[in-house]
N, C-alpha and C. Protein backbone atom coordinates (compact mmCIF):
# COMPACT_ATOMS: atom_id res chain seq x y z
N ASP A 1 13.36 13.63 -4.25
CA ASP A 1 13.32 12.56 -4.84
C ASP A 1 12.94 11.40 -3.74
N ILE A 2 12.72 10.14 -4.75
CA ILE A 2 12.25 8.94 -3.75
C ILE A 2 13.13 7.75 -4.29
N THR A 3 13.07 6.76 -3.47
CA THR A 3 13.54 5.42 -4.18
C THR A 3 12.52 4.50 -4.05
N SER A 4 13.16 3.30 -4.38
CA SER A 4 11.78 2.10 -4.23
C SER A 4 11.75 1.89 -3.07
N ALA A 5 12.71 2.07 -2.04
CA ALA A 5 12.78 1.37 -0.63
C ALA A 5 11.66 2.34 -0.04
N ASP A 6 11.45 3.63 -0.31
CA ASP A 6 10.56 4.51 0.07
C ASP A 6 8.76 4.27 -0.22
N LEU A 7 8.66 3.50 -1.29
CA LEU A 7 7.61 3.32 -1.84
C LEU A 7 6.85 2.09 -0.89
N ASN A 8 5.52 2.55 -0.12
CA ASN A 8 5.07 1.12 0.51
C ASN A 8 3.55 1.99 0.64
N ILE A 9 2.59 0.91 0.99
CA ILE A 9 1.26 1.70 1.12
C ILE A 9 1.10 3.04 2.13
N ASP A 10 1.63 3.15 2.95
CA ASP A 10 1.96 4.10 3.73
C ASP A 10 2.27 5.52 3.21
N PHE A 11 3.34 5.61 2.22
CA PHE A 11 3.57 6.42 1.48
C PHE A 11 2.94 6.99 0.43
N ILE A 12 1.93 5.62 -0.22
CA ILE A 12 1.03 6.10 -1.05
C ILE A 12 0.00 6.64 -0.89
N LEU A 13 -0.39 6.60 0.23
CA LEU A 13 -1.62 7.16 1.05
C LEU A 13 -1.52 8.67 1.27
N ASP A 14 -0.35 8.94 1.61
CA ASP A 14 0.30 9.99 2.27
C ASP A 14 0.04 10.66 0.81
N GLU A 15 0.71 10.07 -0.29
CA GLU A 15 0.86 11.14 -1.23
C GLU A 15 -0.37 11.55 -1.99
N ARG A 16 -1.39 10.53 -1.72
CA ARG A 16 -2.69 10.91 -2.25
C ARG A 16 -3.39 11.95 -1.57
N ASP A 17 -3.01 11.84 -0.02
CA ASP A 17 -3.85 12.98 0.49
C ASP A 17 -3.41 14.11 0.13
N ARG A 18 -2.07 14.40 0.13
CA ARG A 18 -1.44 15.80 -0.42
C ARG A 18 -2.16 15.88 -1.74
N GLU A 19 -1.97 15.17 -2.42
CA GLU A 19 -2.23 15.74 -4.45
C GLU A 19 -3.94 15.55 -4.48
N LEU A 20 -4.31 14.66 -3.66
CA LEU A 20 -5.97 14.79 -4.06
C LEU A 20 -7.01 15.67 -2.64
N LEU A 21 -6.22 16.17 -2.40
CA LEU A 21 -6.98 16.93 -0.72
C LEU A 21 -8.26 17.58 -1.43
N GLY A 22 -9.26 17.21 -0.57
CA GLY A 22 -10.67 18.03 -1.04
C GLY A 22 -11.46 17.42 -2.02
N GLU A 23 -10.71 16.43 -2.91
CA GLU A 23 -11.19 15.95 -4.29
C GLU A 23 -11.69 14.54 -4.14
N GLN A 24 -11.53 13.86 -2.99
CA GLN A 24 -11.73 12.52 -3.07
C GLN A 24 -12.31 12.33 -1.17
N PHE A 25 -13.10 11.04 -1.08
CA PHE A 25 -13.38 10.61 0.16
C PHE A 25 -12.40 10.15 0.68
N ARG A 26 -11.51 10.31 1.55
CA ARG A 26 -10.29 9.70 2.47
C ARG A 26 -10.82 8.24 2.99
N TRP A 27 -12.05 8.27 3.45
CA TRP A 27 -12.25 7.49 3.90
C TRP A 27 -12.48 6.16 2.95
N PHE A 28 -12.68 6.03 1.86
CA PHE A 28 -12.51 5.00 0.99
C PHE A 28 -11.18 4.36 0.85
N ASP A 29 -10.36 5.49 0.34
CA ASP A 29 -9.01 4.84 0.28
C ASP A 29 -8.48 4.19 1.60
N LEU A 30 -8.75 4.60 2.73
CA LEU A 30 -8.33 3.83 4.35
C LEU A 30 -8.82 2.56 4.45
N THR A 31 -10.16 2.52 4.10
CA THR A 31 -11.00 1.15 4.11
C THR A 31 -10.51 0.09 3.28
N ARG A 32 -10.03 0.90 2.05
CA ARG A 32 -9.95 -0.07 0.64
C ARG A 32 -8.50 -0.72 0.89
N THR A 33 -7.60 -0.20 1.71
CA THR A 33 -6.25 -0.68 2.16
C THR A 33 -6.30 -1.14 3.07
N GLY A 34 -7.20 -1.45 4.18
CA GLY A 34 -7.13 -1.78 5.47
C GLY A 34 -6.58 -1.02 6.67
N LYS A 35 -6.32 0.54 6.24
CA LYS A 35 -5.42 1.25 7.05
C LYS A 35 -6.31 2.19 7.90
N LEU A 36 -7.81 2.32 7.63
CA LEU A 36 -8.41 3.36 8.34
C LEU A 36 -8.17 3.15 10.04
N ILE A 37 -8.38 2.06 11.02
CA ILE A 37 -7.90 2.11 11.93
C ILE A 37 -6.71 2.33 12.36
N GLU A 38 -5.50 1.94 12.11
CA GLU A 38 -4.43 2.18 12.28
C GLU A 38 -4.11 3.85 12.11
N ARG A 39 -4.76 4.35 11.06
CA ARG A 39 -4.05 5.69 10.98
C ARG A 39 -4.97 6.77 11.54
N VAL A 40 -6.28 6.41 11.90
CA VAL A 40 -7.18 7.27 12.88
C VAL A 40 -6.44 7.07 14.29
N LYS A 41 -5.92 6.19 14.86
CA LYS A 41 -5.53 5.72 16.22
C LYS A 41 -4.05 6.68 15.90
N LYS A 42 -3.40 6.65 15.06
CA LYS A 42 -1.83 7.20 14.79
C LYS A 42 -2.23 8.80 14.49
N TYR A 43 -2.92 9.42 13.60
CA TYR A 43 -2.92 10.38 13.46
C TYR A 43 -4.19 11.62 13.65
N ASN A 44 -4.87 11.03 14.44
CA ASN A 44 -6.28 11.77 14.79
C ASN A 44 -6.68 11.62 16.36
N THR A 45 -6.04 12.71 17.34
CA THR A 45 -6.28 12.17 18.46
C THR A 45 -7.45 12.21 19.26
N GLU A 46 -8.30 12.65 18.29
CA GLU A 46 -9.69 13.44 19.06
C GLU A 46 -10.69 12.25 18.58
N ALA A 47 -10.30 11.21 17.50
CA ALA A 47 -11.24 10.11 17.40
C ALA A 47 -10.49 8.78 17.76
N ALA A 48 -9.66 8.87 17.89
CA ALA A 48 -8.66 7.71 18.18
C ALA A 48 -9.55 7.21 19.48
N PRO A 49 -9.64 7.71 20.56
CA PRO A 49 -10.39 6.43 21.74
C PRO A 49 -11.53 5.94 21.46
N ASN A 50 -12.26 6.31 20.26
CA ASN A 50 -13.66 6.20 20.30
C ASN A 50 -13.45 5.00 18.84
N ILE A 51 -12.60 5.09 17.79
CA ILE A 51 -12.88 4.22 16.74
C ILE A 51 -12.59 2.74 17.25
N LYS A 52 -13.31 2.06 16.61
CA LYS A 52 -13.83 0.47 16.61
C LYS A 52 -13.58 -0.25 15.06
N ASP A 53 -13.14 -1.25 15.32
CA ASP A 53 -12.86 -2.10 14.15
C ASP A 53 -14.24 -2.06 13.33
N PHE A 54 -15.42 -2.22 13.65
CA PHE A 54 -16.83 -2.25 13.06
C PHE A 54 -16.71 -0.63 11.98
N HIS A 55 -16.05 0.41 12.50
CA HIS A 55 -16.21 1.64 11.59
C HIS A 55 -15.60 1.50 10.29
N ALA A 56 -15.00 0.26 9.89
CA ALA A 56 -14.25 0.14 8.25
C ALA A 56 -15.49 0.11 7.55
N LEU A 57 -16.82 -0.25 8.01
CA LEU A 57 -18.10 -0.49 7.30
C LEU A 57 -18.75 0.53 7.81
N ARG A 58 -19.57 1.27 7.04
CA ARG A 58 -20.74 2.49 7.32
C ARG A 58 -21.91 1.65 7.44
N PRO A 59 -22.73 2.26 8.25
CA PRO A 59 -24.19 1.73 8.62
C PRO A 59 -25.21 1.98 7.63
N ILE A 60 -26.05 1.01 7.03
CA ILE A 60 -26.94 1.11 6.28
C ILE A 60 -28.05 1.80 6.53
N PRO A 61 -28.37 2.85 5.87
CA PRO A 61 -29.64 3.89 5.97
C PRO A 61 -30.61 2.93 6.33
N GLN A 62 -31.26 2.82 7.54
CA GLN A 62 -32.79 2.37 7.85
C GLN A 62 -33.42 2.26 6.67
N SER A 63 -33.73 3.48 6.16
CA SER A 63 -34.48 3.49 4.76
C SER A 63 -34.56 2.52 3.87
N GLN A 64 -33.20 2.10 3.70
CA GLN A 64 -32.72 1.51 2.35
C GLN A 64 -32.97 0.07 2.82
N ILE A 65 -32.93 -0.67 4.13
CA ILE A 65 -33.28 -1.92 4.70
C ILE A 65 -35.40 -1.99 4.71
N ASP A 66 -35.51 -0.58 4.93
CA ASP A 66 -37.06 -1.28 4.96
C ASP A 66 -37.42 -1.31 3.46
N LEU A 67 -36.80 -0.89 2.57
CA LEU A 67 -37.50 -0.66 0.98
C LEU A 67 -37.21 -2.39 0.48
N THR A 68 -36.21 -2.92 1.36
CA THR A 68 -35.65 -4.29 0.67
C THR A 68 -36.69 -5.50 1.02
N THR A 69 -37.17 -6.23 0.46
CA THR A 69 -38.04 -7.32 0.50
C THR A 69 -37.34 -8.45 1.56
N GLY A 70 -38.04 -8.52 2.58
CA GLY A 70 -38.04 -9.02 3.77
C GLY A 70 -37.59 -8.28 4.86
N GLY A 71 -37.23 -6.83 4.61
CA GLY A 71 -36.44 -6.14 5.75
C GLY A 71 -35.42 -6.57 6.08
N ALA A 72 -35.26 -6.15 7.64
CA ALA A 72 -33.86 -6.52 8.24
C ALA A 72 -33.51 -7.84 8.36
N ALA A 73 -34.34 -9.05 8.33
CA ALA A 73 -34.12 -10.08 8.18
C ALA A 73 -33.21 -10.60 6.89
N ALA A 74 -33.80 -9.93 6.05
CA ALA A 74 -33.24 -10.18 4.58
C ALA A 74 -31.90 -9.60 4.19
N PHE A 75 -32.14 -8.36 4.79
CA PHE A 75 -30.91 -7.25 4.68
C PHE A 75 -30.58 -6.67 5.95
N PRO A 76 -29.64 -7.19 6.68
CA PRO A 76 -29.32 -6.85 8.18
C PRO A 76 -28.33 -5.84 8.16
N GLN A 77 -28.41 -4.74 9.40
CA GLN A 77 -27.45 -3.69 9.33
C GLN A 77 -26.10 -4.32 9.31
N ASN A 78 -25.22 -3.54 8.89
CA ASN A 78 -24.00 -3.83 9.41
C ASN A 78 -23.27 -4.37 11.15
N PRO A 79 -22.50 -5.30 11.37
CA PRO A 79 -22.54 -5.16 12.53
C PRO A 79 -21.65 -3.97 13.36
N GLY A 80 -22.24 -3.72 14.72
CA GLY A 80 -22.13 -2.75 15.49
C GLY A 80 -22.76 -1.38 15.45
N TYR A 81 -23.74 -1.54 14.59
CA TYR A 81 -24.34 -0.22 14.32
C TYR A 81 -25.80 -0.37 15.05
């Protein structure tokens, strides 16, 4: 049993992780809630030293940029990539 005092975004993210294991992309939940960097540093010792703020965005495939009218000038890569 849980109480309303137990409910916060971290509790919800933990519950989604248990409930939806393998059914969703975890990255989307963590970036949408602004918890990606914090949780990687807390729970993933291998990735923690390398995670940076710009990892909250994914790189845009170069093929997509090339297909855009104006190329990289009109549709630039996300910062950090």
